[in-house]
Amino acid sequence: MPASLFAAFALMTAAAVMAVLWPLARRRPLKDETAADLAVYRDQLNELERDQAAGRLPAAQAEAARIEVSRRMLAAADAPPEPVQDPVRARSRRRMAACLALVGVPLAAVGLYALLGTPGLPGAPLAARLAAPPDRTDVAILVRKVEDHLAANPRDGQGYEILAPVYLRLGRVDDAVRAYAQAIQYLGDTSERRAALGEALVVQANGVVTKDAAATFQAALALDPTSPRARYFLGLAAEQDGRKADATAIWTKLVQDSPPNAPWLGLVRTALERIGAPVPPPPSAAGPSDSVMRRDAAPVPPAVGAPPGPTAQDVQAAAQLDAAGRAQMIQGMVDRLQQRLDADPKDLDGWLRLVRARMVLGERDKAAAALSSARAAFADDATAQARLAALADELKIGPEAGN
């Protein structure tokens, strides 16, 4: 243990002991309680005289009060004296308390540390942890590495986009708002980024959809009218403003436009039930808008410059298939993405899309395997590790979720 740390612990222990010993070491003269009571009664008699002289107390009431106070003075004077405390015994008790403080407090501290602490755990200075290869389970270190990267590259919008949702999950709401704003500034304005910024503003306002948050959600809808996140929070803003009919209309339309297995449906139905509105059933089959809604549901949007998804012809062809045909088509696209990443693993955005696609298809084990492969492919990239850790936390897969 460094000498400075040992000295600090010793001073803290000494301060705790002195807090116990100081009151015991002070000798206070014993007060005669009878004399104190008599002094109080004499003051009361003097006060009665002053009140009667000032005319604030009638003579009859003053006389009755004087008789009562005099009676109490006689009772106090006739009371037997309290036994005098033995100074030897008092000194012995002080010494026992001092020994207990000097020995018991340090022993109790050591015992608690041995029971609850880890004495054999080696030291882990922050500088050494930052210099070591990134630990994918230490979110704080990953965040610090990305922050150091942004300090050296303040115009890296992708870094801000990575940190923003992580900040929000860590409770650093102000930092999340600033990170979302920086991501929009350097990467460009999209509906997903606007909706995410609006949600951070709502969290910052303790759940209230403020004027700025509502304007941000309106901007997200202007970029993508199907954005579920923006539509939900605008309905919440209507509810908070007392516009129940508007909230009902917004949320009902959102339910009708959503695919049957949309993850936000439970939240919207609960909101409709909260305001006493009927909950419409979602469509039994999803049309071409299904792919748009699913893409918007991703809290972390894809990076700028990522390879495009299905073309308009692909969506049109998928809409003409039955449910089984669409499922087979989607499975084939996901498998082809897996094969491409196995051949060229240095595509982080591809891995992120693959993990999400596996989870949508219900293939949790394959999603976890893809996440492990991605982490291995980017073992020395702190920024990539942070994005993968955020995705694992969001989807509840990987080591962080105990899988």
mmCIF file of C-alpha atoms in Angstrom:
data_model
loop_
_atom_site.group_PDB
_atom_site.id
_atom_site.type_symbol
_atom_site.label_atom_id
_atom_site.label_comp_id
_atom_site.label_asym_id
_atom_site.label_seq_id
_atom_site.Cartn_x
_atom_site.Cartn_y
_atom_site.Cartn_z
ATOM 1 C CA MET A 1 0.000 0.000 0.000
ATOM 2 C CA PRO A 2 1.405 3.445 -0.876
ATOM 3 C CA ALA A 3 2.479 5.531 2.097
ATOM 4 C CA SER A 4 0.103 8.362 1.166
ATOM 5 C CA LEU A 5 -2.894 6.008 1.042
ATOM 6 C CA PHE A 6 -1.909 4.425 4.364
ATOM 7 C CA ALA A 7 -1.586 7.863 5.945
ATOM 8 C CA ALA A 8 -5.025 8.836 4.653
ATOM 9 C CA PHE A 9 -6.591 5.696 6.137
ATOM 10 C CA ALA A 10 -4.808 6.301 9.431
ATOM 11 C CA LEU A 11 -6.089 9.869 9.621
ATOM 12 C CA MET A 12 -9.630 8.743 8.853
ATOM 13 C CA THR A 13 -9.446 6.124 11.609
ATOM 14 C CA ALA A 14 -8.027 8.650 14.073
ATOM 15 C CA ALA A 15 -10.809 11.097 13.252
ATOM 16 C CA ALA A 16 -13.450 8.407 13.856
ATOM 17 C CA VAL A 17 -11.864 7.500 17.207
ATOM 18 C CA MET A 18 -11.581 11.122 18.312
ATOM 19 C CA ALA A 19 -15.245 11.684 17.496
ATOM 20 C CA VAL A 20 -16.010 9.093 20.175
ATOM 21 C CA LEU A 21 -13.334 10.019 22.721
ATOM 22 C CA TRP A 22 -13.677 13.804 22.676
ATOM 23 C CA PRO A 23 -17.084 13.984 24.404
ATOM 24 C CA LEU A 24 -15.937 11.405 26.973
ATOM 25 C CA ALA A 25 -12.734 13.278 27.799
ATOM 26 C CA ARG A 26 -14.487 16.536 28.699
ATOM 27 C CA ARG A 27 -15.231 16.890 32.386
ATOM 28 C CA ARG A 28 -18.480 18.653 33.147
ATOM 29 C CA PRO A 29 -19.312 19.907 36.659
ATOM 30 C CA LEU A 30 -22.337 18.193 38.145
ATOM 31 C CA LYS A 31 -25.347 20.463 38.261
ATOM 32 C CA ASP A 32 -27.661 20.591 41.285
ATOM 33 C CA GLU A 33 -31.052 19.919 39.717
ATOM 34 C CA THR A 34 -32.890 21.241 42.792
ATOM 35 C CA ALA A 35 -31.091 24.578 42.582
ATOM 36 C CA ALA A 36 -31.845 24.765 38.873
ATOM 37 C CA ASP A 37 -35.556 24.151 39.479
ATOM 38 C CA LEU A 38 -35.679 26.804 42.202
ATOM 39 C CA ALA A 39 -34.005 29.306 39.874
ATOM 40 C CA VAL A 40 -36.678 28.664 37.248
ATOM 41 C CA TYR A 41 -39.491 29.163 39.759
ATOM 42 C CA ARG A 42 -37.950 32.429 40.985
ATOM 43 C CA ASP A 43 -37.859 33.682 37.411
ATOM 44 C CA GLN A 44 -41.530 32.783 37.043
ATOM 45 C CA LEU A 45 -42.407 34.768 40.180
ATOM 46 C CA ASN A 46 -40.519 37.790 38.874
ATOM 47 C CA GLU A 47 -42.347 37.522 35.559
ATOM 48 C CA LEU A 48 -45.709 37.408 37.354
ATOM 49 C CA GLU A 49 -44.801 40.611 39.203
ATOM 50 C CA ARG A 50 -43.918 42.343 35.924
ATOM 51 C CA ASP A 51 -47.133 41.230 34.191
ATOM 52 C CA GLN A 52 -49.278 42.393 37.117
ATOM 53 C CA ALA A 53 -47.499 45.755 37.272
ATOM 54 C CA ALA A 54 -47.988 46.266 33.526
ATOM 55 C CA GLY A 55 -51.696 45.465 33.815
ATOM 56 C CA ARG A 56 -51.477 42.391 31.597
ATOM 57 C CA LEU A 57 -52.597 40.047 34.389
ATOM 58 C CA PRO A 58 -55.526 40.638 36.814
ATOM 59 C CA ALA A 59 -54.673 40.617 40.502
ATOM 60 C CA ALA A 60 -56.748 37.476 41.258
ATOM 61 C CA GLN A 61 -55.036 35.430 38.512
ATOM 62 C CA ALA A 62 -51.610 36.732 39.550
ATOM 63 C CA GLU A 63 -52.231 35.675 43.140
ATOM 64 C CA ALA A 64 -53.391 32.184 42.101
ATOM 65 C CA ALA A 65 -50.301 31.776 39.911
ATOM 66 C CA ARG A 66 -47.997 32.873 42.725
ATOM 67 C CA ILE A 67 -49.550 30.306 45.073
ATOM 68 C CA GLU A 68 -49.020 27.521 42.502
ATOM 69 C CA VAL A 69 -45.391 28.507 41.839
ATOM 70 C CA SER A 70 -44.702 28.746 45.565
ATOM 71 C CA ARG A 71 -46.162 25.282 46.065
ATOM 72 C CA ARG A 72 -43.811 23.880 43.429
ATOM 73 C CA MET A 73 -40.827 25.666 45.024
ATOM 74 C CA LEU A 74 -41.622 24.047 48.393
ATOM 75 C CA ALA A 75 -41.980 20.625 46.750
ATOM 76 C CA ALA A 76 -38.649 21.017 44.987
ATOM 77 C CA ALA A 77 -36.907 22.162 48.151
ATOM 78 C CA ASP A 78 -38.255 19.192 50.136
ATOM 79 C CA ALA A 79 -37.232 16.617 47.453
ATOM 80 C CA PRO A 80 -34.415 14.244 48.506
ATOM 81 C CA PRO A 81 -31.063 14.992 46.852
ATOM 82 C CA GLU A 82 -29.988 12.771 43.982
ATOM 83 C CA PRO A 83 -27.112 10.386 44.666
ATOM 84 C CA VAL A 84 -23.746 11.812 43.739
ATOM 85 C CA GLN A 85 -22.066 9.931 40.910
ATOM 86 C CA ASP A 86 -18.964 8.015 41.967
ATOM 87 C CA PRO A 87 -16.023 9.701 40.182
ATOM 88 C CA VAL A 88 -13.985 6.474 40.197
ATOM 89 C CA ARG A 89 -16.769 4.528 38.521
ATOM 90 C CA ALA A 90 -17.337 7.313 35.999
ATOM 91 C CA ARG A 91 -13.631 7.367 35.167
ATOM 92 C CA SER A 92 -13.665 3.592 34.673
ATOM 93 C CA ARG A 93 -16.571 3.828 32.244
ATOM 94 C CA ARG A 94 -14.766 6.516 30.261
ATOM 95 C CA ARG A 95 -11.669 4.352 30.026
ATOM 96 C CA MET A 96 -13.695 1.352 28.857
ATOM 97 C CA ALA A 97 -15.347 3.460 26.173
ATOM 98 C CA ALA A 98 -11.944 4.798 25.099
ATOM 99 C CA CYS A 99 -10.493 1.278 24.809
ATOM 100 C CA LEU A 100 -13.520 0.162 22.834
ATOM 101 C CA ALA A 101 -13.136 3.091 20.446
ATOM 102 C CA LEU A 102 -9.375 2.643 20.031
ATOM 103 C CA VAL A 103 -9.540 -1.123 19.501
ATOM 104 C CA GLY A 104 -13.124 -1.869 18.472
ATOM 105 C CA VAL A 105 -13.470 0.643 15.636
ATOM 106 C CA PRO A 106 -10.338 -0.514 13.730
ATOM 107 C CA LEU A 107 -11.161 -4.182 14.352
ATOM 108 C CA ALA A 108 -14.730 -3.697 13.151
ATOM 109 C CA ALA A 109 -13.478 -1.928 10.025
ATOM 110 C CA VAL A 110 -10.992 -4.704 9.261
ATOM 111 C CA GLY A 111 -13.652 -7.360 9.878
ATOM 112 C CA LEU A 112 -16.150 -5.702 7.571
ATOM 113 C CA TYR A 113 -13.523 -5.320 4.858
ATOM 114 C CA ALA A 114 -12.520 -8.970 5.182
ATOM 115 C CA LEU A 115 -16.190 -10.010 4.982
ATOM 116 C CA LEU A 116 -17.436 -7.695 2.254
ATOM 117 C CA GLY A 117 -14.280 -6.595 0.459
ATOM 118 C CA THR A 118 -11.675 -8.384 -1.650
ATOM 119 C CA PRO A 119 -8.287 -7.957 0.040
ATOM 120 C CA GLY A 120 -6.539 -10.102 -2.580
ATOM 121 C CA LEU A 121 -7.755 -8.060 -5.535
ATOM 122 C CA PRO A 122 -4.781 -6.395 -7.246
ATOM 123 C CA GLY A 123 -4.793 -2.673 -7.852
ATOM 124 C CA ALA A 124 -6.298 -1.345 -11.088
ATOM 125 C CA PRO A 125 -5.200 2.267 -11.623
ATOM 126 C CA LEU A 126 -7.223 4.176 -14.204
ATOM 127 C CA ALA A 127 -4.165 4.998 -16.288
ATOM 128 C CA ALA A 128 -3.218 1.318 -16.588
ATOM 129 C CA ARG A 129 -6.807 0.364 -17.487
ATOM 130 C CA LEU A 130 -6.920 3.001 -20.196
ATOM 131 C CA ALA A 131 -3.591 1.867 -21.627
ATOM 132 C CA ALA A 132 -4.625 -1.809 -21.690
ATOM 133 C CA PRO A 133 -6.512 -3.410 -24.614
ATOM 134 C CA PRO A 134 -10.239 -2.580 -24.406
ATOM 135 C CA ASP A 135 -12.272 -4.749 -22.044
ATOM 136 C CA ARG A 136 -15.599 -5.299 -23.738
ATOM 137 C CA THR A 137 -17.350 -5.820 -20.380
ATOM 138 C CA ASP A 138 -16.118 -2.521 -18.857
ATOM 139 C CA VAL A 139 -18.537 0.028 -20.300
ATOM 140 C CA ALA A 140 -16.965 2.899 -18.340
ATOM 141 C CA ILE A 141 -13.553 2.264 -19.892
ATOM 142 C CA LEU A 142 -15.054 1.931 -23.382
ATOM 143 C CA VAL A 143 -16.878 5.219 -22.907
ATOM 144 C CA ARG A 144 -13.691 6.887 -21.669
ATOM 145 C CA LYS A 145 -11.746 5.634 -24.700
ATOM 146 C CA VAL A 146 -14.356 6.979 -27.103
ATOM 147 C CA GLU A 147 -14.377 10.293 -25.208
ATOM 148 C CA ASP A 148 -10.585 10.490 -25.538
ATOM 149 C CA HIS A 149 -10.946 9.776 -29.249
ATOM 150 C CA LEU A 150 -13.512 12.581 -29.588
ATOM 151 C CA ALA A 151 -11.272 14.967 -27.667
ATOM 152 C CA ALA A 152 -8.640 14.410 -30.353
ATOM 153 C CA ASN A 153 -11.210 14.271 -33.207
ATOM 154 C CA PRO A 154 -14.051 16.615 -32.196
ATOM 155 C CA ARG A 155 -15.732 16.454 -35.624
ATOM 156 C CA ASP A 156 -16.202 12.669 -35.591
ATOM 157 C CA GLY A 157 -19.982 12.504 -35.669
ATOM 158 C CA GLN A 158 -20.013 8.720 -35.564
ATOM 159 C CA GLY A 159 -18.344 8.779 -32.157
ATOM 160 C CA TYR A 160 -21.062 11.075 -30.811
ATOM 161 C CA GLU A 161 -23.718 8.812 -32.299
ATOM 162 C CA ILE A 162 -22.161 5.845 -30.489
ATOM 163 C CA LEU A 163 -21.938 7.613 -27.146
ATOM 164 C CA ALA A 164 -25.381 9.224 -27.118
ATOM 165 C CA PRO A 165 -27.496 6.097 -26.354
ATOM 166 C CA VAL A 166 -24.827 4.830 -23.939
ATOM 167 C CA TYR A 167 -24.929 8.149 -22.068
ATOM 168 C CA LEU A 168 -28.711 7.862 -21.872
ATOM 169 C CA ARG A 169 -28.546 4.355 -20.377
ATOM 170 C CA LEU A 170 -25.899 5.497 -17.879
ATOM 171 C CA GLY A 171 -28.128 8.351 -16.704
ATOM 172 C CA ARG A 172 -25.895 11.076 -18.195
ATOM 173 C CA VAL A 173 -28.867 12.724 -19.878
ATOM 174 C CA ASP A 174 -27.310 16.147 -20.511
ATOM 175 C CA ASP A 175 -24.329 14.488 -22.185
ATOM 176 C CA ALA A 176 -26.713 12.353 -24.270
ATOM 177 C CA VAL A 177 -28.577 15.447 -25.508
ATOM 178 C CA ARG A 178 -25.318 17.131 -26.495
ATOM 179 C CA ALA A 179 -24.043 13.966 -28.199
ATOM 180 C CA TYR A 180 -27.223 13.572 -30.271
ATOM 181 C CA ALA A 181 -27.007 17.232 -31.312
ATOM 182 C CA GLN A 182 -23.355 16.803 -32.330
ATOM 183 C CA ALA A 183 -24.192 13.647 -34.296
ATOM 184 C CA ILE A 184 -26.858 15.554 -36.220
ATOM 185 C CA GLN A 185 -24.448 18.421 -36.852
ATOM 186 C CA TYR A 186 -21.639 16.282 -38.247
ATOM 187 C CA LEU A 187 -23.487 13.296 -39.774
ATOM 188 C CA GLY A 188 -26.575 15.032 -41.095
ATOM 189 C CA ASP A 189 -30.231 15.229 -40.151
ATOM 190 C CA THR A 190 -32.277 12.016 -40.230
ATOM 191 C CA SER A 191 -35.611 11.045 -38.732
ATOM 192 C CA GLU A 192 -33.982 8.466 -36.460
ATOM 193 C CA ARG A 193 -31.491 10.955 -35.038
ATOM 194 C CA ARG A 194 -34.157 13.630 -34.543
ATOM 195 C CA ALA A 195 -36.482 11.186 -32.770
ATOM 196 C CA ALA A 196 -33.641 9.956 -30.553
ATOM 197 C CA LEU A 197 -32.744 13.555 -29.637
ATOM 198 C CA GLY A 198 -36.384 14.257 -28.816
ATOM 199 C CA GLU A 199 -36.562 11.234 -26.524
ATOM 200 C CA ALA A 200 -33.415 12.402 -24.708
ATOM 201 C CA LEU A 201 -35.034 15.822 -24.235
ATOM 202 C CA VAL A 202 -38.108 14.115 -22.720
ATOM 203 C CA VAL A 203 -35.906 12.165 -20.303
ATOM 204 C CA GLN A 204 -34.086 15.387 -19.440
ATOM 205 C CA ALA A 205 -37.447 16.984 -18.560
ATOM 206 C CA ASN A 206 -38.424 14.061 -16.300
ATOM 207 C CA GLY A 207 -40.926 12.604 -18.756
ATOM 208 C CA VAL A 208 -42.519 15.866 -19.926
ATOM 209 C CA VAL A 209 -42.695 16.454 -23.682
ATOM 210 C CA THR A 210 -41.485 20.038 -23.701
ATOM 211 C CA LYS A 211 -41.943 22.530 -26.510
ATOM 212 C CA ASP A 212 -38.409 21.856 -27.788
ATOM 213 C CA ALA A 213 -38.951 18.086 -27.655
ATOM 214 C CA ALA A 214 -42.248 18.355 -29.548
ATOM 215 C CA ALA A 215 -40.588 20.500 -32.231
ATOM 216 C CA THR A 216 -37.850 17.884 -32.540
ATOM 217 C CA PHE A 217 -40.403 15.097 -33.007
ATOM 218 C CA GLN A 218 -42.216 17.193 -35.605
ATOM 219 C CA ALA A 219 -38.923 17.567 -37.475
ATOM 220 C CA ALA A 220 -38.469 13.770 -37.333
ATOM 221 C CA LEU A 221 -41.943 13.264 -38.822
ATOM 222 C CA ALA A 222 -41.171 15.757 -41.569
ATOM 223 C CA LEU A 223 -38.226 13.550 -42.552
ATOM 224 C CA ASP A 224 -40.138 10.263 -42.119
ATOM 225 C CA PRO A 225 -43.926 10.350 -41.500
ATOM 226 C CA THR A 226 -43.861 6.707 -40.347
ATOM 227 C CA SER A 227 -41.472 7.229 -37.396
ATOM 228 C CA PRO A 228 -43.074 5.269 -34.503
ATOM 229 C CA ARG A 229 -40.982 6.961 -31.836
ATOM 230 C CA ALA A 230 -41.909 10.477 -32.952
ATOM 231 C CA ARG A 231 -45.590 9.565 -33.330
ATOM 232 C CA TYR A 232 -45.748 8.001 -29.875
ATOM 233 C CA PHE A 233 -44.197 10.992 -28.128
ATOM 234 C CA LEU A 234 -46.359 13.475 -30.026
ATOM 235 C CA GLY A 235 -49.357 11.498 -28.763
ATOM 236 C CA LEU A 236 -47.893 11.739 -25.268
ATOM 237 C CA ALA A 237 -47.513 15.501 -25.720
ATOM 238 C CA ALA A 238 -51.208 15.717 -26.680
ATOM 239 C CA GLU A 239 -52.170 13.727 -23.581
ATOM 240 C CA GLN A 240 -50.080 15.955 -21.318
ATOM 241 C CA ASP A 241 -51.678 19.048 -22.882
ATOM 242 C CA GLY A 242 -55.150 17.675 -22.155
ATOM 243 C CA ARG A 243 -55.922 16.974 -25.835
ATOM 244 C CA LYS A 244 -57.264 13.474 -25.317
ATOM 245 C CA ALA A 245 -58.923 13.246 -28.723
ATOM 246 C CA ASP A 246 -55.665 14.127 -30.512
ATOM 247 C CA ALA A 247 -53.720 11.592 -28.451
ATOM 248 C CA THR A 248 -56.305 8.908 -29.236
ATOM 249 C CA ALA A 249 -56.133 9.658 -32.956
ATOM 250 C CA ILE A 250 -52.318 9.613 -33.051
ATOM 251 C CA TRP A 251 -51.921 6.375 -31.105
ATOM 252 C CA THR A 252 -54.798 4.595 -32.856
ATOM 253 C CA LYS A 253 -53.265 5.359 -36.265
ATOM 254 C CA LEU A 254 -49.881 4.162 -34.976
ATOM 255 C CA VAL A 255 -51.374 0.825 -33.917
ATOM 256 C CA GLN A 256 -53.109 0.429 -37.264
ATOM 257 C CA ASP A 257 -49.894 1.186 -39.184
ATOM 258 C CA SER A 258 -47.700 -1.139 -37.120
ATOM 259 C CA PRO A 259 -46.877 -4.778 -37.881
ATOM 260 C CA PRO A 260 -48.427 -7.312 -35.470
ATOM 261 C CA ASN A 261 -45.127 -8.034 -33.709
ATOM 262 C CA ALA A 262 -43.874 -4.450 -33.453
ATOM 263 C CA PRO A 263 -42.010 -3.995 -30.143
ATOM 264 C CA TRP A 264 -43.672 -0.660 -29.408
ATOM 265 C CA LEU A 265 -47.264 -1.943 -29.648
ATOM 266 C CA GLY A 266 -47.467 -2.879 -25.960
ATOM 267 C CA LEU A 267 -46.468 0.643 -24.918
ATOM 268 C CA VAL A 268 -48.977 2.275 -27.276
ATOM 269 C CA ARG A 269 -51.823 -0.016 -26.168
ATOM 270 C CA THR A 270 -51.065 0.781 -22.532
ATOM 271 C CA ALA A 271 -51.200 4.484 -23.352
ATOM 272 C CA LEU A 272 -54.586 4.093 -25.068
ATOM 273 C CA GLU A 273 -55.949 2.170 -22.095
ATOM 274 C CA ARG A 274 -54.610 4.874 -19.756
ATOM 275 C CA ILE A 275 -56.735 7.552 -21.449
ATOM 276 C CA GLY A 276 -59.754 5.239 -21.749
ATOM 277 C CA ALA A 277 -59.627 4.914 -25.533
ATOM 278 C CA PRO A 278 -60.492 1.716 -27.449
ATOM 279 C CA VAL A 279 -57.474 -0.260 -28.609
ATOM 280 C CA PRO A 280 -57.728 -1.287 -32.275
ATOM 281 C CA PRO A 281 -56.165 -4.575 -33.405
ATOM 282 C CA PRO A 282 -53.109 -4.264 -35.669
ATOM 283 C CA PRO A 283 -53.268 -5.473 -39.277
ATOM 284 C CA SER A 284 -52.890 -9.236 -39.639
ATOM 285 C CA ALA A 285 -50.225 -8.912 -42.304
ATOM 286 C CA ALA A 286 -47.641 -6.225 -42.937
ATOM 287 C CA GLY A 287 -47.380 -4.463 -46.257
ATOM 288 C CA PRO A 288 -44.442 -2.595 -47.758
ATOM 289 C CA SER A 289 -44.393 -0.169 -44.815
ATOM 290 C CA ASP A 290 -43.316 -3.036 -42.538
ATOM 291 C CA SER A 291 -39.691 -2.703 -43.544
ATOM 292 C CA VAL A 292 -39.812 1.043 -42.906
ATOM 293 C CA MET A 293 -41.315 0.608 -39.440
ATOM 294 C CA ARG A 294 -38.769 -2.017 -38.496
ATOM 295 C CA ARG A 295 -35.894 0.118 -39.642
ATOM 296 C CA ASP A 296 -37.171 3.068 -37.613
ATOM 297 C CA ALA A 297 -37.494 0.914 -34.522
ATOM 298 C CA ALA A 298 -33.725 0.620 -34.199
ATOM 299 C CA PRO A 299 -32.604 2.994 -31.373
ATOM 300 C CA VAL A 300 -29.093 3.218 -32.860
ATOM 301 C CA PRO A 301 -29.334 4.200 -36.544
ATOM 302 C CA PRO A 302 -26.935 2.733 -39.110
ATOM 303 C CA ALA A 303 -23.759 4.607 -39.858
ATOM 304 C CA VAL A 304 -23.542 7.031 -42.747
ATOM 305 C CA GLY A 305 -22.153 5.321 -45.836
ATOM 306 C CA ALA A 306 -23.417 1.866 -44.883
ATOM 307 C CA PRO A 307 -24.350 -0.434 -47.739
ATOM 308 C CA PRO A 308 -28.007 0.054 -48.769
ATOM 309 C CA GLY A 309 -30.739 -2.345 -47.733
ATOM 310 C CA PRO A 310 -33.409 -3.887 -49.965
ATOM 311 C CA THR A 311 -34.245 -1.916 -53.087
ATOM 312 C CA ALA A 312 -37.721 -0.728 -54.011
ATOM 313 C CA GLN A 313 -37.993 -3.709 -56.381
ATOM 314 C CA ASP A 314 -37.124 -6.055 -53.493
ATOM 315 C CA VAL A 315 -39.832 -4.521 -51.309
ATOM 316 C CA GLN A 316 -42.384 -4.732 -54.120
ATOM 317 C CA ALA A 317 -41.485 -8.350 -54.773
ATOM 318 C CA ALA A 318 -41.743 -9.163 -51.069
ATOM 319 C CA ALA A 319 -45.181 -7.544 -50.873
ATOM 320 C CA GLN A 320 -46.448 -9.924 -53.564
ATOM 321 C CA LEU A 321 -45.368 -13.009 -51.609
ATOM 322 C CA ASP A 322 -47.313 -14.759 -48.901
ATOM 323 C CA ALA A 323 -46.077 -14.830 -45.311
ATOM 324 C CA ALA A 324 -44.033 -18.005 -45.815
ATOM 325 C CA GLY A 325 -42.501 -16.664 -49.006
ATOM 326 C CA ARG A 326 -41.519 -13.389 -47.350
ATOM 327 C CA ALA A 327 -39.983 -15.238 -44.427
ATOM 328 C CA GLN A 328 -37.955 -17.425 -46.795
ATOM 329 C CA MET A 329 -36.811 -14.377 -48.743
ATOM 330 C CA ILE A 330 -35.730 -12.560 -45.573
ATOM 331 C CA GLN A 331 -33.918 -15.660 -44.303
ATOM 332 C CA GLY A 332 -32.017 -15.917 -47.569
ATOM 333 C CA MET A 333 -30.938 -12.277 -47.388
ATOM 334 C CA VAL A 334 -29.729 -12.712 -43.808
ATOM 335 C CA ASP A 335 -27.805 -15.870 -44.695
ATOM 336 C CA ARG A 336 -26.135 -14.118 -47.625
ATOM 337 C CA LEU A 337 -25.127 -11.282 -45.309
ATOM 338 C CA GLN A 338 -23.636 -13.875 -42.933
ATOM 339 C CA GLN A 339 -21.618 -15.429 -45.763
ATOM 340 C CA ARG A 340 -20.309 -12.037 -46.888
ATOM 341 C CA LEU A 341 -19.214 -11.133 -43.352
ATOM 342 C CA ASP A 342 -17.508 -14.499 -42.882
ATOM 343 C CA ALA A 343 -15.462 -13.734 -45.999
ATOM 344 C CA ASP A 344 -14.856 -10.059 -45.120
ATOM 345 C CA PRO A 345 -15.281 -9.543 -41.347
ATOM 346 C CA LYS A 346 -14.097 -5.912 -41.297
ATOM 347 C CA ASP A 347 -17.592 -4.516 -41.874
ATOM 348 C CA LEU A 348 -18.867 -3.292 -38.522
ATOM 349 C CA ASP A 349 -22.179 -1.962 -39.837
ATOM 350 C CA GLY A 350 -22.798 -5.290 -41.531
ATOM 351 C CA TRP A 351 -22.286 -7.129 -38.240
ATOM 352 C CA LEU A 352 -24.660 -4.744 -36.466
ATOM 353 C CA ARG A 353 -27.341 -5.371 -39.094
ATOM 354 C CA LEU A 354 -26.768 -9.114 -38.933
ATOM 355 C CA VAL A 355 -27.157 -9.237 -35.142
ATOM 356 C CA ARG A 356 -30.391 -7.255 -35.336
ATOM 357 C CA ALA A 357 -31.722 -9.417 -38.165
ATOM 358 C CA ARG A 358 -31.004 -12.628 -36.229
ATOM 359 C CA MET A 359 -32.905 -11.246 -33.233
ATOM 360 C CA VAL A 360 -35.878 -10.262 -35.425
ATOM 361 C CA LEU A 361 -35.936 -13.808 -36.809
ATOM 362 C CA GLY A 362 -35.881 -15.199 -33.265
ATOM 363 C CA GLU A 363 -32.393 -16.723 -33.697
ATOM 364 C CA ARG A 364 -30.908 -15.562 -30.385
ATOM 365 C CA ASP A 365 -28.051 -18.102 -30.390
ATOM 366 C CA LYS A 366 -26.995 -17.090 -33.891
ATOM 367 C CA ALA A 367 -27.244 -13.419 -32.892
ATOM 368 C CA ALA A 368 -24.947 -14.051 -29.916
ATOM 369 C CA ALA A 369 -22.514 -15.949 -32.167
ATOM 370 C CA ALA A 370 -22.491 -13.086 -34.674
ATOM 371 C CA LEU A 371 -21.838 -10.628 -31.846
ATOM 372 C CA SER A 372 -18.877 -12.708 -30.646
ATOM 373 C CA SER A 373 -17.472 -12.886 -34.193
ATOM 374 C CA ALA A 374 -17.785 -9.131 -34.568
ATOM 375 C CA ARG A 375 -16.004 -8.510 -31.288
ATOM 376 C CA ALA A 376 -13.190 -10.805 -32.329
ATOM 377 C CA ALA A 377 -12.893 -9.050 -35.693
ATOM 378 C CA PHE A 378 -12.601 -5.632 -34.009
ATOM 379 C CA ALA A 379 -10.699 -6.662 -30.873
ATOM 380 C CA ASP A 380 -8.346 -3.654 -31.058
ATOM 381 C CA ASP A 381 -10.929 -1.035 -32.045
ATOM 382 C CA ALA A 382 -12.310 0.746 -28.965
ATOM 383 C CA THR A 383 -14.960 2.610 -30.969
ATOM 384 C CA ALA A 384 -16.259 -0.591 -32.539
ATOM 385 C CA GLN A 385 -16.253 -2.348 -29.172
ATOM 386 C CA ALA A 386 -18.348 0.478 -27.709
ATOM 387 C CA ARG A 387 -20.938 0.171 -30.492
ATOM 388 C CA LEU A 388 -21.081 -3.591 -30.048
ATOM 389 C CA ALA A 389 -21.423 -3.251 -26.277
ATOM 390 C CA ALA A 390 -24.278 -0.763 -26.725
ATOM 391 C CA LEU A 391 -26.040 -3.139 -29.122
ATOM 392 C CA ALA A 392 -25.586 -6.088 -26.747
ATOM 393 C CA ASP A 393 -27.018 -4.045 -23.889
ATOM 394 C CA GLU A 394 -29.951 -2.911 -26.021
ATOM 395 C CA LEU A 395 -30.850 -6.399 -27.294
ATOM 396 C CA LYS A 396 -29.972 -8.150 -23.967
ATOM 397 C CA ILE A 397 -27.581 -10.651 -25.559
ATOM 398 C CA GLY A 398 -23.966 -11.602 -25.023
ATOM 399 C CA PRO A 399 -21.964 -11.782 -21.766
ATOM 400 C CA GLU A 400 -23.603 -8.625 -20.378
ATOM 401 C CA ALA A 401 -26.976 -10.416 -20.331
ATOM 402 C CA GLY A 402 -25.585 -13.645 -18.928
ATOM 403 C CA ASN A 403 -25.912 -15.546 -22.195
#
